[in-house]
Coordinates of C-alpha atoms and ligand atoms in Angstrom, one line a residue:
M1 CA -20.9 -38.0 -29.9
K2 CA -19.1 -34.7 -29.2
P3 CA -19.8 -32.3 -32.2
V4 CA -16.9 -31.7 -34.6
Y5 CA -16.8 -28.1 -35.7
L6 CA -14.2 -27.4 -38.4
T7 CA -13.3 -24.0 -39.9
T8 CA -11.2 -22.7 -42.8
P9 CA -9.8 -19.1 -43.0
I10 CA -12.3 -16.7 -44.5
Y11 CA -10.8 -15.5 -47.7
Y12 CA -10.3 -12.0 -48.9
V13 CA -12.7 -11.1 -51.6
N14 CA -10.3 -8.9 -53.6
A15 CA -8.6 -11.8 -55.3
R16 CA -9.8 -14.7 -57.3
P17 CA -9.7 -18.1 -55.7
H18 CA -6.6 -20.1 -56.4
I19 CA -5.0 -23.4 -55.4
G20 CA -4.1 -22.1 -51.9
H21 CA -7.7 -21.3 -51.0
C22 CA -9.0 -24.4 -52.6
Y23 CA -6.5 -26.5 -50.8
T24 CA -7.4 -25.3 -47.3
T25 CA -11.1 -25.7 -47.9
L26 CA -10.5 -29.1 -49.5
L27 CA -8.4 -30.2 -46.6
A28 CA -11.2 -29.2 -44.3
D29 CA -13.7 -31.0 -46.5
V30 CA -11.7 -34.2 -46.4
T31 CA -11.3 -33.9 -42.6
A32 CA -15.0 -33.4 -42.2
R33 CA -15.8 -36.4 -44.5
F34 CA -13.5 -38.5 -42.3
H35 CA -15.3 -37.4 -39.2
R36 CA -18.6 -38.0 -40.8
L37 CA -17.5 -41.5 -41.9
I38 CA -16.8 -42.4 -38.3
A39 CA -20.0 -40.8 -37.1
G40 CA -22.2 -42.3 -39.8
I41 CA -23.2 -39.1 -41.5
H42 CA -22.9 -40.0 -45.2
N43 CA -24.0 -38.0 -48.2
P44 CA -23.6 -34.4 -46.8
H45 CA -25.8 -32.0 -48.7
P46 CA -23.6 -30.0 -50.9
A47 CA -25.4 -26.7 -50.2
G48 CA -25.5 -27.2 -46.5
P49 CA -27.9 -29.0 -44.2
G50 CA -30.9 -26.8 -44.6
P51 CA -32.7 -24.7 -42.0
G52 CA -33.3 -26.2 -38.6
T53 CA -30.8 -29.0 -38.8
V54 CA -27.4 -28.9 -37.3
P55 CA -25.3 -31.9 -38.2
G56 CA -22.8 -33.3 -35.7
V57 CA -19.9 -32.5 -38.0
F58 CA -20.1 -28.9 -39.1
L59 CA -17.8 -27.3 -41.6
L60 CA -17.6 -23.5 -41.9
T61 CA -15.9 -21.5 -44.7
G62 CA -16.5 -18.0 -46.0
T63 CA -15.2 -14.6 -47.0
D64 CA -13.5 -11.7 -45.3
E65 CA -14.9 -8.6 -46.8
H66 CA -14.0 -5.5 -44.9
A67 CA -10.4 -5.1 -46.1
D68 CA -9.4 -1.7 -47.5
K69 CA -8.4 -3.4 -50.8
V70 CA -12.0 -4.2 -51.4
V71 CA -12.8 -0.5 -51.7
T72 CA -9.9 0.2 -54.1
S73 CA -10.6 -2.9 -56.3
A74 CA -14.4 -2.1 -56.3
A75 CA -13.6 1.5 -57.4
A76 CA -11.3 0.2 -60.1
H77 CA -14.2 -1.9 -61.5
G78 CA -16.8 0.8 -61.1
V79 CA -18.9 -1.0 -58.6
T80 CA -19.6 -0.5 -54.9
P81 CA -17.6 -2.4 -52.3
L82 CA -20.5 -4.6 -51.5
Q83 CA -21.2 -5.4 -55.2
W84 CA -17.6 -6.3 -55.5
A85 CA -17.7 -8.5 -52.5
D86 CA -20.9 -10.2 -53.7
R87 CA -19.3 -11.0 -57.0
N88 CA -16.2 -12.4 -55.5
A89 CA -17.8 -14.3 -52.7
A90 CA -19.8 -16.0 -55.4
E91 CA -16.5 -16.9 -57.1
F92 CA -15.3 -18.6 -54.0
E93 CA -18.6 -20.5 -53.6
R94 CA -18.3 -21.6 -57.2
A95 CA -14.7 -22.7 -56.8
F96 CA -15.5 -24.8 -53.7
A97 CA -18.5 -26.4 -55.4
F98 CA -16.3 -27.3 -58.4
M99 CA -13.8 -28.9 -56.0
G100 CA -16.7 -30.9 -54.5
C101 CA -16.3 -29.4 -51.0
A102 CA -19.4 -29.9 -48.9
Y103 CA -19.5 -27.2 -46.3
D104 CA -22.4 -26.5 -43.9
D105 CA -22.2 -22.8 -43.9
F106 CA -20.6 -19.9 -45.8
I107 CA -20.2 -16.8 -43.7
R108 CA -19.5 -13.4 -45.1
T109 CA -18.4 -10.6 -42.7
T110 CA -20.7 -8.1 -44.3
Q111 CA -23.7 -10.2 -43.2
S112 CA -25.8 -8.6 -40.4
R113 CA -25.7 -11.9 -38.4
H114 CA -21.9 -11.4 -38.2
I115 CA -21.9 -7.7 -37.6
S116 CA -24.3 -7.7 -34.8
K117 CA -22.3 -10.4 -33.0
V118 CA -19.0 -8.5 -33.5
L119 CA -20.6 -5.4 -31.8
E120 CA -21.8 -7.6 -29.0
Y121 CA -18.3 -9.1 -28.4
I122 CA -16.6 -5.7 -28.6
N123 CA -19.1 -4.3 -26.0
R124 CA -18.4 -7.3 -23.8
L125 CA -14.6 -6.6 -24.0
K126 CA -15.1 -2.9 -23.4
G127 CA -17.2 -3.8 -20.4
S128 CA -14.5 -6.0 -18.9
G129 CA -11.8 -3.4 -19.5
D130 CA -10.0 -5.6 -22.1
V131 CA -10.6 -3.0 -24.8
F132 CA -9.5 0.6 -24.0
L133 CA -8.6 3.8 -26.0
G134 CA -4.9 4.7 -26.4
D135 CA -2.1 6.0 -28.7
Y136 CA -0.5 3.7 -31.2
H137 CA 2.9 4.3 -33.0
G138 CA 3.9 1.6 -35.3
W139 CA 5.2 0.3 -38.6
W140 CA 2.4 -0.2 -41.1
D141 CA 2.6 -2.6 -44.0
P142 CA 0.2 -1.1 -46.6
S143 CA 0.4 -4.1 -48.8
Q144 CA -0.7 -6.5 -46.0
E145 CA -2.8 -4.0 -44.1
E146 CA -1.1 -4.8 -40.8
Y147 CA 1.2 -3.3 -38.3
L148 CA 4.5 -5.0 -37.6
T149 CA 6.2 -5.0 -34.3
E150 CA 9.4 -3.0 -33.9
T151 CA 11.5 -6.2 -33.9
V152 CA 9.8 -7.6 -37.0
A153 CA 10.0 -4.3 -38.9
K154 CA 13.7 -4.0 -38.0
E155 CA 14.5 -7.6 -39.0
A156 CA 12.7 -7.0 -42.3
N157 CA 14.8 -3.8 -42.9
F158 CA 11.6 -1.8 -42.8
V159 CA 10.1 -3.3 -45.9
S160 CA 7.2 -5.7 -46.0
P161 CA 8.4 -9.2 -45.4
V162 CA 5.7 -10.4 -47.8
T163 CA 5.8 -8.0 -50.7
G164 CA 9.1 -6.1 -50.1
R165 CA 7.3 -2.7 -50.3
P166 CA 8.4 -0.1 -47.8
L167 CA 6.8 0.1 -44.3
V168 CA 5.3 3.4 -43.2
R169 CA 5.7 4.9 -39.7
R170 CA 2.2 5.8 -38.4
T171 CA 0.7 7.2 -35.2
E172 CA -3.0 7.0 -34.4
K173 CA -5.6 7.0 -31.7
N174 CA -6.8 3.5 -31.4
Y175 CA -8.8 1.2 -29.3
F176 CA -6.5 -1.5 -27.9
F177 CA -7.0 -5.1 -26.8
R178 CA -5.2 -5.9 -23.5
L179 CA -3.3 -8.8 -25.0
S180 CA -0.4 -8.4 -22.5
A181 CA -2.7 -9.6 -19.7
Y182 CA -3.1 -13.0 -21.3
A183 CA 0.5 -13.9 -22.2
D184 CA 1.0 -16.2 -19.2
R185 CA -2.3 -18.0 -19.5
L186 CA -1.7 -18.5 -23.2
E187 CA 1.7 -19.9 -22.8
R188 CA 0.5 -22.2 -20.1
H189 CA -2.3 -23.4 -22.3
I190 CA 0.0 -24.1 -25.2
R191 CA 2.4 -26.0 -22.9
E192 CA -0.3 -28.1 -21.3
N193 CA -2.1 -28.9 -24.5
P194 CA 0.4 -30.3 -27.0
A195 CA -2.3 -30.6 -29.7
F196 CA -3.4 -26.9 -29.4
I197 CA -1.0 -25.9 -32.1
L198 CA -0.1 -28.4 -34.8
P199 CA 2.2 -29.4 -36.3
E200 CA 4.8 -29.2 -33.5
S201 CA 7.2 -27.0 -35.4
R202 CA 4.5 -24.3 -35.5
R203 CA 3.9 -24.7 -31.8
N204 CA 7.6 -24.1 -31.1
E205 CA 7.5 -21.1 -33.4
V206 CA 4.7 -19.5 -31.3
L207 CA 6.3 -20.4 -28.0
G208 CA 9.5 -18.8 -29.2
R209 CA 7.7 -15.6 -30.2
L210 CA 5.9 -15.6 -26.8
R211 CA 9.2 -15.5 -25.0
A212 CA 9.6 -11.8 -26.1
G213 CA 6.4 -11.0 -24.1
L214 CA 3.1 -9.6 -25.5
Q215 CA 2.2 -6.0 -26.1
D216 CA -1.4 -4.7 -26.2
V217 CA -2.6 -4.6 -29.8
P218 CA -4.7 -2.0 -31.6
I219 CA -8.0 -3.3 -32.8
T220 CA -9.4 -0.3 -34.6
R221 CA -8.4 2.1 -37.4
A222 CA -9.3 5.7 -37.7
V223 CA -12.2 6.7 -40.0
T224 CA -11.0 9.6 -42.3
D225 CA -12.1 11.2 -45.6
D226 CA -10.5 8.4 -47.5
P227 CA -13.4 6.1 -48.6
A228 CA -11.3 3.0 -47.9
S229 CA -11.2 4.1 -44.2
Q230 CA -15.0 4.2 -44.1
W231 CA -15.5 0.5 -45.0
G232 CA -15.8 -1.8 -42.1
I233 CA -17.7 -2.2 -38.8
R234 CA -17.8 1.0 -36.7
M235 CA -16.6 0.9 -33.1
P236 CA -19.7 0.8 -30.9
G237 CA -20.2 4.2 -29.4
D238 CA -17.4 5.9 -31.4
E239 CA -18.1 6.5 -35.1
Q240 CA -14.5 7.8 -35.6
H241 CA -13.1 4.3 -35.4
R242 CA -13.8 1.1 -37.3
I243 CA -12.9 -2.3 -36.2
Y244 CA -9.6 -3.6 -37.7
V245 CA -10.4 -6.1 -40.5
W246 CA -8.4 -8.9 -38.8
I247 CA -10.3 -8.6 -35.5
D248 CA -13.6 -8.5 -37.4
A249 CA -12.6 -11.5 -39.3
L250 CA -11.4 -13.7 -36.4
F251 CA -14.8 -13.3 -34.7
N252 CA -16.4 -15.1 -37.7
Y253 CA -15.6 -18.5 -36.1
L254 CA -17.8 -17.7 -33.1
S255 CA -20.4 -15.5 -34.7
A256 CA -21.4 -18.2 -37.2
V257 CA -22.4 -20.6 -34.4
D258 CA -23.5 -18.1 -31.8
T259 CA -27.2 -19.0 -32.1
P260 CA -29.3 -21.1 -29.8
E261 CA -29.3 -24.0 -32.3
R262 CA -25.6 -24.0 -33.0
R263 CA -24.1 -22.8 -29.7
H264 CA -23.2 -26.4 -28.7
L265 CA -20.7 -26.6 -31.6
W266 CA -18.3 -24.2 -29.9
P267 CA -15.4 -24.6 -29.2
A268 CA -14.2 -25.5 -32.6
R269 CA -12.4 -28.8 -33.0
V270 CA -9.9 -27.5 -35.6
H271 CA -9.2 -24.1 -37.1
L272 CA -7.4 -25.0 -40.4
I273 CA -5.1 -22.3 -41.6
A274 CA -1.8 -21.8 -43.4
K275 CA 1.5 -20.5 -42.0
D276 CA 0.9 -16.9 -43.1
I277 CA -1.8 -16.4 -40.5
L278 CA -0.5 -18.4 -37.6
W279 CA 0.0 -15.6 -35.1
F280 CA -3.5 -14.3 -35.4
H281 CA -4.9 -17.7 -34.8
A282 CA -2.5 -19.0 -32.2
C283 CA -2.1 -15.9 -30.2
I284 CA -4.5 -13.0 -30.7
W285 CA -7.6 -15.1 -31.2
P286 CA -7.2 -17.4 -28.2
C287 CA -6.4 -14.4 -26.0
M288 CA -9.6 -12.7 -27.2
L289 CA -11.5 -15.8 -26.4
M290 CA -10.1 -15.9 -22.9
A291 CA -11.1 -12.3 -22.4
L292 CA -14.6 -13.2 -23.6
G293 CA -14.7 -16.2 -21.2
E294 CA -15.1 -18.6 -24.1
P295 CA -13.4 -22.0 -24.2
L296 CA -10.5 -22.3 -26.7
P297 CA -10.6 -24.4 -29.9
Q298 CA -9.0 -27.8 -29.5
T299 CA -6.5 -27.4 -32.4
V300 CA -5.1 -24.7 -34.6
Y301 CA -3.7 -26.6 -37.5
T302 CA -1.3 -24.9 -39.8
H303 CA -0.2 -26.1 -43.2
G304 CA 2.5 -24.9 -45.5
Y305 CA 2.3 -23.3 -48.9
W306 CA 1.9 -24.5 -52.4
V307 CA 4.7 -23.5 -54.7
R308 CA 4.8 -24.1 -58.5
E309 CA 7.4 -26.2 -60.3
G310 CA 9.7 -25.3 -57.4
R311 CA 9.0 -21.6 -57.5
K312 CA 7.0 -19.4 -55.2
M313 CA 3.7 -18.5 -56.8
S314 CA 3.0 -14.8 -57.2
K315 CA 0.8 -12.5 -59.3
S316 CA 3.8 -10.7 -60.7
E317 CA 5.4 -13.9 -61.9
G318 CA 2.0 -14.9 -63.3
N319 CA 2.6 -18.5 -62.2
A320 CA -0.1 -18.9 -59.7
V321 CA -2.2 -22.1 -60.1
E322 CA -5.6 -20.4 -60.6
I323 CA -9.0 -22.1 -60.6
D324 CA -9.0 -22.3 -64.5
L325 CA -5.9 -24.5 -64.4
L326 CA -7.4 -26.7 -61.7
E327 CA -10.5 -27.1 -63.9
A328 CA -8.3 -28.2 -66.8
Y329 CA -6.7 -30.8 -64.6
A330 CA -10.1 -32.0 -63.4
A331 CA -11.3 -32.3 -67.1
M332 CA -8.3 -34.5 -67.9
F333 CA -7.9 -36.6 -64.8
S334 CA -11.3 -36.3 -63.2
R335 CA -12.2 -34.1 -60.2
D336 CA -11.4 -36.9 -57.8
G337 CA -8.0 -37.3 -59.5
L338 CA -7.3 -33.6 -58.8
R339 CA -8.6 -33.9 -55.2
W340 CA -6.4 -36.9 -54.6
Y341 CA -3.3 -35.2 -55.8
L342 CA -3.9 -32.0 -53.9
I343 CA -4.8 -33.6 -50.7
S344 CA -2.2 -36.4 -50.7
Q345 CA 0.7 -34.3 -51.9
G346 CA -0.3 -30.9 -50.4
P347 CA 1.7 -28.9 -47.9
A348 CA -0.1 -30.6 -44.9
G349 CA 2.9 -30.6 -42.6
S350 CA 5.4 -27.8 -42.1
T351 CA 7.1 -28.0 -45.5
D352 CA 5.8 -26.4 -48.7
A353 CA 4.5 -28.6 -51.5
D354 CA 5.2 -28.4 -55.2
F355 CA 2.5 -28.3 -57.9
A356 CA 4.4 -30.1 -60.6
H357 CA 2.8 -31.8 -63.6
G358 CA 5.2 -34.8 -63.6
K359 CA 4.5 -35.4 -60.0
F360 CA 0.8 -35.2 -60.6
V361 CA 0.9 -37.9 -63.3
E362 CA 3.1 -40.1 -61.1
V363 CA 0.9 -40.0 -58.1
Y364 CA -2.3 -40.2 -60.1
N365 CA -1.0 -43.4 -61.9
A366 CA 0.5 -45.0 -58.8
D367 CA -2.4 -44.5 -56.3
L368 CA -5.4 -44.3 -58.5
A369 CA -5.0 -45.7 -62.1
N370 CA -2.6 -48.5 -61.2
G371 CA -3.6 -48.6 -57.6
L372 CA -7.2 -48.7 -56.6
G373 CA -8.6 -48.6 -60.1
N374 CA -6.5 -51.4 -61.6
C375 CA -6.7 -53.6 -58.5
A376 CA -10.5 -53.2 -58.4
S377 CA -10.8 -54.1 -62.1
R378 CA -8.4 -57.1 -61.8
V379 CA -10.6 -58.4 -59.0
S380 CA -13.9 -57.7 -60.7
N381 CA -12.6 -59.2 -64.0
M382 CA -11.7 -62.4 -62.3
I383 CA -15.0 -62.6 -60.4
A384 CA -16.7 -62.1 -63.7
K385 CA -14.7 -64.8 -65.4
Y386 CA -14.7 -67.5 -62.7
F387 CA -17.9 -66.7 -60.7
D388 CA -20.2 -65.2 -63.3
G389 CA -19.9 -61.8 -61.7
R390 CA -21.2 -62.9 -58.3
V391 CA -19.4 -62.5 -55.0
P392 CA -17.8 -65.9 -54.2
E393 CA -18.2 -67.6 -50.9
A394 CA -15.0 -67.7 -48.9
A395 CA -13.9 -70.5 -46.6
A396 CA -15.2 -70.0 -43.1
A397 CA -11.7 -70.2 -41.6
A398 CA -8.7 -68.2 -42.7
T399 CA -6.3 -70.3 -44.9
P400 CA -3.0 -70.9 -43.2
G401 CA -0.3 -68.8 -44.9
D402 CA -2.9 -66.1 -46.1
P403 CA -2.6 -62.6 -44.7
D404 CA -5.2 -62.1 -42.0
F405 CA -7.3 -59.5 -43.9
A406 CA -9.8 -59.2 -41.1
S407 CA -7.1 -58.0 -38.7
I408 CA -5.3 -56.0 -41.3
T409 CA -8.4 -54.0 -42.2
R410 CA -9.4 -53.7 -38.5
A411 CA -6.1 -52.2 -37.7
A412 CA -6.4 -49.7 -40.5
I413 CA -9.8 -48.6 -39.5
G414 CA -8.7 -48.5 -35.8
R415 CA -5.9 -46.0 -36.6
L416 CA -8.3 -43.4 -38.1
P417 CA -9.6 -41.6 -35.0
G418 CA -6.0 -41.1 -33.6
L419 CA -4.8 -39.8 -37.0
L420 CA -7.7 -37.4 -37.1
D421 CA -6.9 -36.1 -33.6
G422 CA -3.4 -35.4 -34.7
M423 CA -4.7 -33.9 -38.0
D424 CA -2.5 -36.3 -39.9
I425 CA -4.6 -36.4 -43.0
P426 CA -1.9 -37.7 -45.3
A427 CA -1.4 -40.7 -43.1
A428 CA -5.2 -41.2 -42.9
L429 CA -5.2 -41.1 -46.7
A430 CA -2.4 -43.6 -47.0
L431 CA -4.4 -46.3 -45.2
G432 CA -6.4 -47.2 -48.3
P433 CA -3.5 -47.4 -50.8
A434 CA -1.6 -49.6 -48.2
L435 CA -4.5 -52.1 -48.2
I436 CA -4.5 -52.0 -52.0
R437 CA -0.8 -52.9 -52.0
E438 CA -1.6 -55.8 -49.7
V439 CA -4.2 -57.1 -52.1
D440 CA -1.8 -56.7 -55.1
G441 CA 0.9 -58.6 -53.2
Y442 CA -1.6 -61.3 -52.3
I443 CA -2.8 -61.6 -56.0
N444 CA 0.8 -61.9 -57.1
A445 CA 1.6 -64.5 -54.4
T446 CA -1.4 -66.7 -54.9
A447 CA -1.7 -66.2 -58.7
P448 CA -5.5 -66.9 -58.9
F449 CA -5.3 -66.6 -62.8
K450 CA -2.9 -69.5 -62.8
L451 CA -4.9 -71.4 -60.2
A452 CA -7.9 -71.0 -62.5
K453 CA -6.2 -73.0 -65.2
Q454 CA -6.3 -76.0 -63.0
L455 CA -10.0 -76.0 -62.9
D456 CA -10.2 -78.0 -66.2
A457 CA -6.8 -79.7 -65.9
P458 CA -7.1 -83.5 -66.0
G459 CA -6.7 -85.0 -62.6
S460 CA -7.1 -81.9 -60.5
D461 CA -9.6 -81.6 -57.7
A462 CA -11.8 -78.9 -59.4
A463 CA -14.0 -78.4 -56.4
A464 CA -11.0 -77.7 -54.1
V465 CA -9.4 -75.4 -56.7
K466 CA -12.7 -73.5 -57.0
A467 CA -13.1 -73.2 -53.3
R468 CA -9.5 -71.8 -52.9
L469 CA -10.2 -69.4 -55.8
A470 CA -13.3 -68.2 -54.1
T471 CA -11.5 -67.5 -50.9
I472 CA -8.8 -65.6 -52.6
L473 CA -11.1 -63.5 -54.6
Y474 CA -13.4 -62.8 -51.7
N475 CA -10.5 -61.7 -49.6
C476 CA -9.3 -59.4 -52.4
A477 CA -12.7 -57.9 -53.1
E478 CA -13.6 -57.4 -49.5
T479 CA -10.3 -55.7 -48.7
V480 CA -10.7 -53.5 -51.8
R481 CA -14.1 -52.5 -50.6
I482 CA -12.7 -51.4 -47.2
A483 CA -9.8 -49.5 -49.0
C484 CA -12.4 -47.8 -51.1
V485 CA -14.3 -46.7 -48.0
L486 CA -11.1 -45.3 -46.5
M487 CA -10.3 -43.4 -49.6
Q488 CA -13.8 -42.1 -50.1
P489 CA -13.3 -38.8 -48.2
A490 CA -10.8 -37.8 -50.8
I491 CA -12.4 -39.3 -53.9
P492 CA -16.1 -39.3 -53.0
D493 CA -17.5 -39.7 -56.6
K494 CA -15.3 -42.5 -57.7
A495 CA -15.5 -44.4 -54.4
A496 CA -19.3 -44.1 -54.5
R497 CA -19.3 -45.5 -58.0
L498 CA -17.2 -48.5 -57.1
L499 CA -19.3 -49.3 -54.0
S500 CA -22.4 -49.0 -56.1
D501 CA -21.0 -51.2 -59.0
W502 CA -20.2 -53.7 -56.3
N503 CA -23.7 -53.4 -54.7
C504 CA -22.3 -52.6 -51.3
T505 CA -23.2 -49.0 -50.7
P506 CA -23.8 -48.7 -47.0
P507 CA -26.9 -47.1 -45.6
A508 CA -26.7 -43.4 -45.1
D509 CA -26.2 -43.5 -41.3
A510 CA -24.0 -46.6 -41.0
L511 CA -21.1 -46.1 -38.6
L512 CA -17.5 -46.8 -39.9
E513 CA -17.0 -49.4 -37.2
E514 CA -19.6 -51.5 -39.1
V515 CA -19.0 -50.4 -42.6
G516 CA -15.3 -51.1 -42.2
R517 CA -15.7 -54.5 -40.7
F518 CA -14.3 -57.3 -42.8
R519 CA -17.2 -59.7 -43.7
G520 CA -19.4 -57.7 -41.4
Q521 CA -23.0 -56.5 -41.7
Y522 CA -22.2 -54.3 -44.7
G523 CA -19.5 -56.5 -46.2
L524 CA -19.7 -58.2 -49.6
K525 CA -22.4 -60.9 -49.5
P526 CA -21.8 -64.2 -51.4
G527 CA -24.0 -64.2 -54.4
G528 CA -24.1 -60.4 -54.7
V529 CA -23.6 -58.9 -58.1
I530 CA -20.2 -57.3 -59.0
T531 CA -20.8 -55.1 -62.0
K532 CA -17.7 -54.5 -64.2
G533 CA -18.0 -50.8 -64.7
E534 CA -15.8 -48.6 -66.9
A535 CA -12.2 -48.1 -65.6
L536 CA -12.4 -45.9 -62.5
F537 CA -9.3 -43.9 -63.5
M538 CA -7.9 -43.9 -67.0
R539 CA -4.1 -44.4 -67.0
A540 CA -2.3 -41.2 -67.7
D541 CA 0.5 -41.0 -70.2
P542 CA 3.5 -39.3 -68.6
A543 CA 4.6 -38.1 -72.1
A544 CA 1.4 -36.3 -72.9
A545 CA 1.2 -32.6 -72.7
A546 CA 0.1 -31.0 -69.4
P547 CA -3.4 -29.5 -69.3
V548 CA -3.6 -25.7 -69.9
A549 CA -6.0 -23.3 -68.4
A550 CA -8.8 -22.1 -70.8
A551 CA -8.2 -18.6 -72.0
P552 CA -9.9 -16.0 -69.7
Q553 CA -13.3 -14.9 -70.8
Ligands
MSP1 N1 -8.7 -13.0 -44.7 C1 -7.6 -13.5 -44.1 C2 -7.9 -14.7 -43.2 C3 -8.8 -14.4 -42.1 S1 -9.2 -15.8 -41.1 C4 -10.0 -15.1 -39.8 C5 -6.6 -14.1 -45.2 N2 -7.2 -14.3 -46.4 S2 -6.5 -14.9 -47.7 O1 -7.4 -14.8 -48.8 O2 -5.2 -14.2 -47.9 O3 -6.2 -16.4 -47.4 C6 -5.1 -16.9 -46.7 C7 -5.3 -18.4 -46.7 O4 -5.4 -18.9 -48.0 C8 -4.1 -19.1 -46.1 O5 -4.0 -19.1 -44.7 C9 -4.2 -20.4 -46.7 O6 -5.3 -21.1 -46.0 C10 -4.7 -20.1 -48.1 N3 -3.5 -19.9 -49.0 C11 -3.2 -18.7 -49.7 N4 -2.1 -19.0 -50.5 C12 -1.6 -20.2 -50.2 C13 -0.7 -21.0 -50.9 N5 0.2 -20.6 -51.8 N6 -0.6 -22.3 -50.4 C14 -1.5 -22.8 -49.5 N7 -2.4 -22.1 -49.0 C15 -2.4 -20.7 -49.1 O7 -5.5 -14.2 -45.0

């Protein structure tokens, strides 16, 4: 199997983790779990695979620590920049652990394994003439720590398009990356590889911007007396310059796997990002990779933004969904309930998504409490009642008029690889609930609870009724099992519990092809015990008050 290497952005350590960071890492986690499901890599170790082992599906996340803001925030808190970075990197690790994200490595740009590789890449680029010393005049956005092109600055009326604060005209001696030399190659690559930038609207956005041509970009900043300017990786051979935080950061994707054991993971299958950092990932980074002679990632996947109750989230409004609020939701609706909402309703495509309490309750009830949870409990209750809690034996041949569950489930499983290639995670997640709806419809149509009344009715053929009941309930239970397998990447704990209650946990290395086969090797076995556990998901009361974040410590 070709290895699947997935990455998230590395997050700035000057802010606390919030819904946006958690969402991208969760999306990457769910994507990784889908790939692992196909490849038969179950039960990923939450703290990574351990030394010496490199799994075939590898998820990297981490923190970006050389931003100027780290120096100012650290000073404001009376600690060194590295202490501040340590503290906040730990917050991100805690947040992702709380979200149940199983990543294989967490990279920090202050680690020596990263710094030494950055120096090596820059030296290579200097050697090939792709990095050179020149003069830069530009519009600097102090709030975002980036230069804007003349056109963008003008369009934005010379204020930051993100924060609205004024841009500053600056001139400095910088090292440049010869971006202009790669414009044609990049454009050709994007045109020839429709899945290179997803979704398509983002691809068009980049192609549109490329039409204006590419200018060489500065990749260093001057080192001055200002302590903030002394934080970062120094330019090899020139202590007066440090590598611009964005260039340093982009290299993380390669530096993390640039070791003899991990080299085969490159190129990445998917870089997951949000729309704010598209240009860096879809233009600057691929051109740097071309200059380094490295193959390009298969896909740069860009999602939209979370907004809250219809309004943009911001610090000044104080309406950001912070980790504490997510914790309160998990406490009320379970962690898997939270994961399900975020991942199935998140801004996966090109439009933004709203974090709204009413919607949360609606989706939670529809898909989980009344969907999978209720369907599983209806089926296990009937199996308890009519078959003493043992999996009944279905008729060997499909009953005319019944849906063909073997083909329906096969089709669902068969769609998964294509959906993953197109990074259509919401569609992949919809496969399970669609099977549940099939089962609900089948129960309503065949009414097994009514049929069961005929068991003792005078004059009825009890054996035939029992056989029909067995077939119906087997079909239901086996389809619920497969739906549960398909939903497991999003709701790992609850899905594992249901599979365990039904005694059908597959072996740790079973392939999806087998696990997902109706009445296959890992299917429900007649006679197997179906334990009626507690409800998987308690129904939520739409009228009840929304969770509130615990007061800050
Ligand atoms: N450090 C850079 C990224 C370097 S990657 C080589 C950075 N960090 S960040 O902390 O600002 O994180 C940006 C990312 O956080 C976005 O691309 C997205 O993944 C996530 N989100 C931040 N706010 C978000 C929302 N409101 N909604 C969804 N995701 C957003 O940029």
